[in-house]
Short mmCIF file of C-alpha atoms in Angstrom, two decimals:
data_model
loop_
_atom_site.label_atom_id
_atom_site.label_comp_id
_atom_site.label_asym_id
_atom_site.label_seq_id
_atom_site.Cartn_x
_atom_site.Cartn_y
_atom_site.Cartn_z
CA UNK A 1 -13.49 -21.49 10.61
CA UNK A 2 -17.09 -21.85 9.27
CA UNK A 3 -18.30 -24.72 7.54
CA UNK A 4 -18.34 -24.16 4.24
CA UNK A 5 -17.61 -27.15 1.39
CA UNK A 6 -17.64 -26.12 -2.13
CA UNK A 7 -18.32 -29.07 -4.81
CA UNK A 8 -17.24 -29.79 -7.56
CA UNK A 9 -13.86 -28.38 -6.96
CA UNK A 10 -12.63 -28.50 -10.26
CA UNK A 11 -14.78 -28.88 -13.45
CA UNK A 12 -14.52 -28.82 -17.70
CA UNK A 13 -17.35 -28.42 -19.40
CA UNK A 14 -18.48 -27.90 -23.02
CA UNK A 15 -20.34 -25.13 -24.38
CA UNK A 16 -23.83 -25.06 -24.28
CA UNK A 17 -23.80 -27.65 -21.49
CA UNK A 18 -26.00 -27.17 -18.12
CA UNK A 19 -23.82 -27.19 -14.98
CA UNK A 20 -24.55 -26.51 -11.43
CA UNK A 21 -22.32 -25.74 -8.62
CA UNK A 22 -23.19 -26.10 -4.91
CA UNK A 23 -22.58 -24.84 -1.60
CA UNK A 24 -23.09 -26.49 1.92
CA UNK A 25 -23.07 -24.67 5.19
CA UNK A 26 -23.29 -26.60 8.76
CA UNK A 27 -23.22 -22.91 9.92
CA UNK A 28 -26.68 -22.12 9.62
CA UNK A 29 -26.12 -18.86 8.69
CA UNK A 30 -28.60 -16.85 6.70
CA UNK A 31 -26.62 -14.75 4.27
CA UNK A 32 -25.19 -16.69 1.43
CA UNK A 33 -23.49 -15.29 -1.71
CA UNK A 34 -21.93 -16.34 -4.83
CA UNK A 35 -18.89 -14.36 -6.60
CA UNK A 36 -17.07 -14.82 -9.21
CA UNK A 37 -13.51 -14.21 -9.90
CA UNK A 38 -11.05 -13.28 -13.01
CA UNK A 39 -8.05 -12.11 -13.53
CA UNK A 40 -8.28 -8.06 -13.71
CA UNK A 41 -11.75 -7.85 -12.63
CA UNK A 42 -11.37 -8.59 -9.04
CA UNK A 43 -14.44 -10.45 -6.57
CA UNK A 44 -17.83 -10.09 -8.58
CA UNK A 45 -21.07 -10.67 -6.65
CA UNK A 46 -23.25 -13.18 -9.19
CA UNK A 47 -25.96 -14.04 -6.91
CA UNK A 48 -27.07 -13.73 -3.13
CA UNK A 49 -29.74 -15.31 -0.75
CA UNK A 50 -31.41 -13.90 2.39
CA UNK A 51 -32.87 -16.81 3.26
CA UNK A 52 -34.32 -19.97 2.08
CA UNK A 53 -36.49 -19.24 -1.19
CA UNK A 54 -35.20 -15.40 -0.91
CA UNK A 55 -32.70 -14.65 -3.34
CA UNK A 56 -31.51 -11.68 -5.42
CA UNK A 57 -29.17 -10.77 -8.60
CA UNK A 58 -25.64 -9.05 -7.72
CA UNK A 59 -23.54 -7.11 -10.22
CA UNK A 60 -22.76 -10.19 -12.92
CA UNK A 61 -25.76 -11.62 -12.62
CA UNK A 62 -26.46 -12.20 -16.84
CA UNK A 63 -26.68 -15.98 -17.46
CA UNK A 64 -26.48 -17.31 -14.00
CA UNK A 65 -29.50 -18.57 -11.72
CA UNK A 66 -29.64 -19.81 -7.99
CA UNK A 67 -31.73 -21.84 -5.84
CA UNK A 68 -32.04 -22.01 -2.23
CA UNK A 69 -34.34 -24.73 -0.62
CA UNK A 70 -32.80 -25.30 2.30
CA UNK A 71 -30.58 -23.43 4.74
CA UNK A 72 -27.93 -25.29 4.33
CA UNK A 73 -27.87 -25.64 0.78
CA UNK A 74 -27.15 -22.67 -2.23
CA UNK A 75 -27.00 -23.70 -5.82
CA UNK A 76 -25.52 -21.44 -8.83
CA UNK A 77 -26.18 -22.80 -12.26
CA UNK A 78 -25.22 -21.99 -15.68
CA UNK A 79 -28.45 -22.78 -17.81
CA UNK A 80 -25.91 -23.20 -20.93
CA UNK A 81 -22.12 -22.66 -20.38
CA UNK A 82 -20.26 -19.97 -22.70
CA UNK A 83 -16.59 -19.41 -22.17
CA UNK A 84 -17.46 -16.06 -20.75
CA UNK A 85 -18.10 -17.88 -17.87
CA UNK A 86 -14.54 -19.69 -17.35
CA UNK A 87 -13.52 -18.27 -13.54
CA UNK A 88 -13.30 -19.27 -10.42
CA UNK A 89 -16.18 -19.28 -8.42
CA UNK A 90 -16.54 -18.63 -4.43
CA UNK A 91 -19.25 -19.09 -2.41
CA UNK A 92 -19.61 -17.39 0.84
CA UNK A 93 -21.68 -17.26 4.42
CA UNK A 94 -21.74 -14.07 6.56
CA UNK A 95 -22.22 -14.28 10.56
CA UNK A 96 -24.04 -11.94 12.65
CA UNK A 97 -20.84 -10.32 14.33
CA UNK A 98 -20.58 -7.25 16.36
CA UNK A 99 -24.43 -6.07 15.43
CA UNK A 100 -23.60 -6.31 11.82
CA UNK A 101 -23.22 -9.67 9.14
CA UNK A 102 -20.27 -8.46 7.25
CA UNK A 103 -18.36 -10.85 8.31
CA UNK A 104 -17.67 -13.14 5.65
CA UNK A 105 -16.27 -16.24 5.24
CA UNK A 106 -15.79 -18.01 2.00
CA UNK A 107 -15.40 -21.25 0.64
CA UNK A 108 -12.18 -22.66 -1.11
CA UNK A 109 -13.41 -21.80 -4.69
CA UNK A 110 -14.61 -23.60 -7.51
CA UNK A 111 -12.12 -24.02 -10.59
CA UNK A 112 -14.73 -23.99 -14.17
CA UNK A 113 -13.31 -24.54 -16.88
CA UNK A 114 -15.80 -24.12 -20.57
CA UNK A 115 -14.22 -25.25 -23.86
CA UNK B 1 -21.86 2.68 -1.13
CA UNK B 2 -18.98 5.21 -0.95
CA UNK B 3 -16.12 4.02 -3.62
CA UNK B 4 -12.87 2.93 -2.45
CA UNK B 5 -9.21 3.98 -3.56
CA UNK B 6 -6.39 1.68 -2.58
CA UNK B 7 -2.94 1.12 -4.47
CA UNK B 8 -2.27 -1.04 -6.92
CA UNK B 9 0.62 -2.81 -5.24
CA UNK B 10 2.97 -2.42 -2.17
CA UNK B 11 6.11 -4.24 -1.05
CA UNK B 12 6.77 -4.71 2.66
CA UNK B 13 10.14 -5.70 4.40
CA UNK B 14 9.68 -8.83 6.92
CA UNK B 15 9.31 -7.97 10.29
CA UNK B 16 8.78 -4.55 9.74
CA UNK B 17 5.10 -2.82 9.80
CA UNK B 18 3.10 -2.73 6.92
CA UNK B 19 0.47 0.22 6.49
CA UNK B 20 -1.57 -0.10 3.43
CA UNK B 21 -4.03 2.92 2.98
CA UNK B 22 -7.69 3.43 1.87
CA UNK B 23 -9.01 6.32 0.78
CA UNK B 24 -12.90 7.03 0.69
CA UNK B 25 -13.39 10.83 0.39
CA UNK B 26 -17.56 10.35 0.44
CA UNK B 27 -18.03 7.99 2.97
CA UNK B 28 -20.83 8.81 5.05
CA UNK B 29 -21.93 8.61 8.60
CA UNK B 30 -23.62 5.36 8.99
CA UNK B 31 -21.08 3.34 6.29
CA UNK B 32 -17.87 1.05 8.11
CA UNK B 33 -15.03 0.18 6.52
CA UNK B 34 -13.91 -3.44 6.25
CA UNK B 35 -10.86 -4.92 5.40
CA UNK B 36 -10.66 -8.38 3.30
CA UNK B 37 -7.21 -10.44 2.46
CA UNK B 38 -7.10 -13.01 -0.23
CA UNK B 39 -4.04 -14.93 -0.68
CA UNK B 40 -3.42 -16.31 -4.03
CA UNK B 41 -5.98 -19.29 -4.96
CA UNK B 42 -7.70 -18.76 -1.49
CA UNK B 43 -10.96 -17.24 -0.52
CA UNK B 44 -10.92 -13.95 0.82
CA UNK B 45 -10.56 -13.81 4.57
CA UNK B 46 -12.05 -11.25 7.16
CA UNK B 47 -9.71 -9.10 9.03
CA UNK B 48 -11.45 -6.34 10.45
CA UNK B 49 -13.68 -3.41 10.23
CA UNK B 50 -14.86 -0.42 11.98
CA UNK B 51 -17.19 2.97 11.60
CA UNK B 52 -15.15 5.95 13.64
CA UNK B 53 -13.14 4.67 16.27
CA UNK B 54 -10.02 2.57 15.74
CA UNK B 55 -9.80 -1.13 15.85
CA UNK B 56 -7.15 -3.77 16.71
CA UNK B 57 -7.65 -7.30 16.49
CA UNK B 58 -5.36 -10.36 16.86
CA UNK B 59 -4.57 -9.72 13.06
CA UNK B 60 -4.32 -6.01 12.36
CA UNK B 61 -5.11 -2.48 13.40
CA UNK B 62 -7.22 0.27 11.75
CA UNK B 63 -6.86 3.39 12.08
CA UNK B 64 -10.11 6.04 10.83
CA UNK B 65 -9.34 9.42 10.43
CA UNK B 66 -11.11 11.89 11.99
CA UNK B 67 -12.72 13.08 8.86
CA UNK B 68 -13.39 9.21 8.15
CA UNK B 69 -12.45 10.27 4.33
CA UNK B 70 -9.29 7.59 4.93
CA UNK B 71 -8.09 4.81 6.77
CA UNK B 72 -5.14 2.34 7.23
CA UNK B 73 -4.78 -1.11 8.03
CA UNK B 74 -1.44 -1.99 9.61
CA UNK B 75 -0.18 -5.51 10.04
CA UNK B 76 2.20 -4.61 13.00
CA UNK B 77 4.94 -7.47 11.77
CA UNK B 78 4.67 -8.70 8.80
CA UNK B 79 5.58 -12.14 7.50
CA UNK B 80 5.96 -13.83 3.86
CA UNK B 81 2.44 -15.08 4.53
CA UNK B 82 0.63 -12.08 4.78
CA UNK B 83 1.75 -11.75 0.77
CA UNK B 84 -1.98 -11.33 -0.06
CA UNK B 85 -4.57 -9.07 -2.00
CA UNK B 86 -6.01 -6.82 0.53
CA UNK B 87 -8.90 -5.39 -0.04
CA UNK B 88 -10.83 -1.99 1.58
CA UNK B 89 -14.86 -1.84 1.49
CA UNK B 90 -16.97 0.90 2.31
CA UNK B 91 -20.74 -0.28 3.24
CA UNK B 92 -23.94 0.41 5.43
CA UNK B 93 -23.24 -1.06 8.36
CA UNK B 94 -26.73 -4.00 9.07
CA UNK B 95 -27.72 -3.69 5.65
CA UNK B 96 -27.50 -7.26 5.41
CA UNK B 97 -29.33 -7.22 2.28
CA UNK B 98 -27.02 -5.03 0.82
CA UNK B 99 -23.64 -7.76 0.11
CA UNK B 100 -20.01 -6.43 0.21
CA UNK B 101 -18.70 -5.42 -3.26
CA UNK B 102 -15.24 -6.44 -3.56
CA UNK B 103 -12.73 -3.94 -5.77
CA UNK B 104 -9.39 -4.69 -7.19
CA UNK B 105 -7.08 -4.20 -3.60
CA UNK B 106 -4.23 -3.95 -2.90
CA UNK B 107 -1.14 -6.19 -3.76
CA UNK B 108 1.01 -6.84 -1.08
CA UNK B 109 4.29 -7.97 -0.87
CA UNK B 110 6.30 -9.27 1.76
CA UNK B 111 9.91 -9.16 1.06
CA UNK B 112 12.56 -11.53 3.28
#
């Protein structure tokens, strides 16, 4: 399996509080992506990079912002947490695979709790 | 990217083959199909994907259509761990800037 460590694991947070959640590859892979995921709504794409400095906005991407300065390293933060934005978060990595990077492998989620 | 319609839920007997359909009626030429599985509190895991021909891996087969407006990914025996979310994406294949959009899935359950 790739290399993928999600951290924090588990957070609570307050309102109106910064936070900032990161993902670490050994993989070197280029593609990394953030999601986002609630009950009823399914896997949401927040955020994705291309490479280092080369990032764009997925479907949920509304009070969210990423950073990628390094390969191995993507960072999602929430400028000022609302409760809207209690989920579980997954980063992920894709691998060049069969002529195509669709295949994805994910971290083991990020638990984010806002009160 | 063409949309994707799956079930809500399906049950499965153990040991017995589990075929859980996809329809996508405006796929077109140059978009695969991939299948996804999450099981519960997990990430989602790749199990396979394909663009006309069908596919088997050491997980699962899938079976296109010739019309390519459906498929079917069939876990040839299934076990109580393959209880999962399974999920069918339609996409351009080496659009790599292009990310996989994830729907609901399906619900499957593996009954002993």
């Amino acid at each position: 399996d790739a290399g993928i460590t999600q951290s924090p694991r588990h957070k609570v947070t307050e309102t109106g509080t910064p936070v900032t959640l990161r993902c670490h590859q050994t993989e070197n892979h280029r593609y990394m992506y953030w999601y986002r995921q609630d009950p009823g709504h399914g896997l949401r794409l927040i955020h994705y990079s291309y490479g280092v400095k080369d990032t764009d906005k997925g479907e949920v991407s509304d009070g969210y912002s990423v950073s990628r300065s390094k390969t191995e390293d993507f960072l999602l933060t929430l400028e000022s947490a609302t409760s809207s934005q209690t989920s579980v978060y997954f980063c992920a990595i894709s691998e060049f695979y069969r002529g195509t990077n669709e295949k994805l492998f994910f971290g083991s989620g990020t638990q984010l709790s806002v009160l | 990217d063409a949309k994707t319609t799956q079930p809500t839920s399906m049950d499965c007997a153990e040991g017995r083959a589990a075929n859980l359909p996809c329809n996508h009626s405006t796929i077109s030429g140059n978009e695969y199909v991939y299948w996804y599985r999450q099981i519960h509190s997990q990430g989602p895991q790749y199990i396979i994907h394909g663009l006309k021909n069908n596919e088997t891996n050491e997980m699962a087969s899938l079976i296109i259509t010739e019309d390519r407006k459906s498929s079917t990914l069939i876990l040839p025996h299934a076990t109580l761990r393959d209880t999962a979310v399974y999920y069918c994406i339609v996409r351009v294949g080496g659009s790599g800037n292009t990310p996989l959009v994830f729907g609901k899935g399906t619900r499957l359950s593996v009954i002993a």
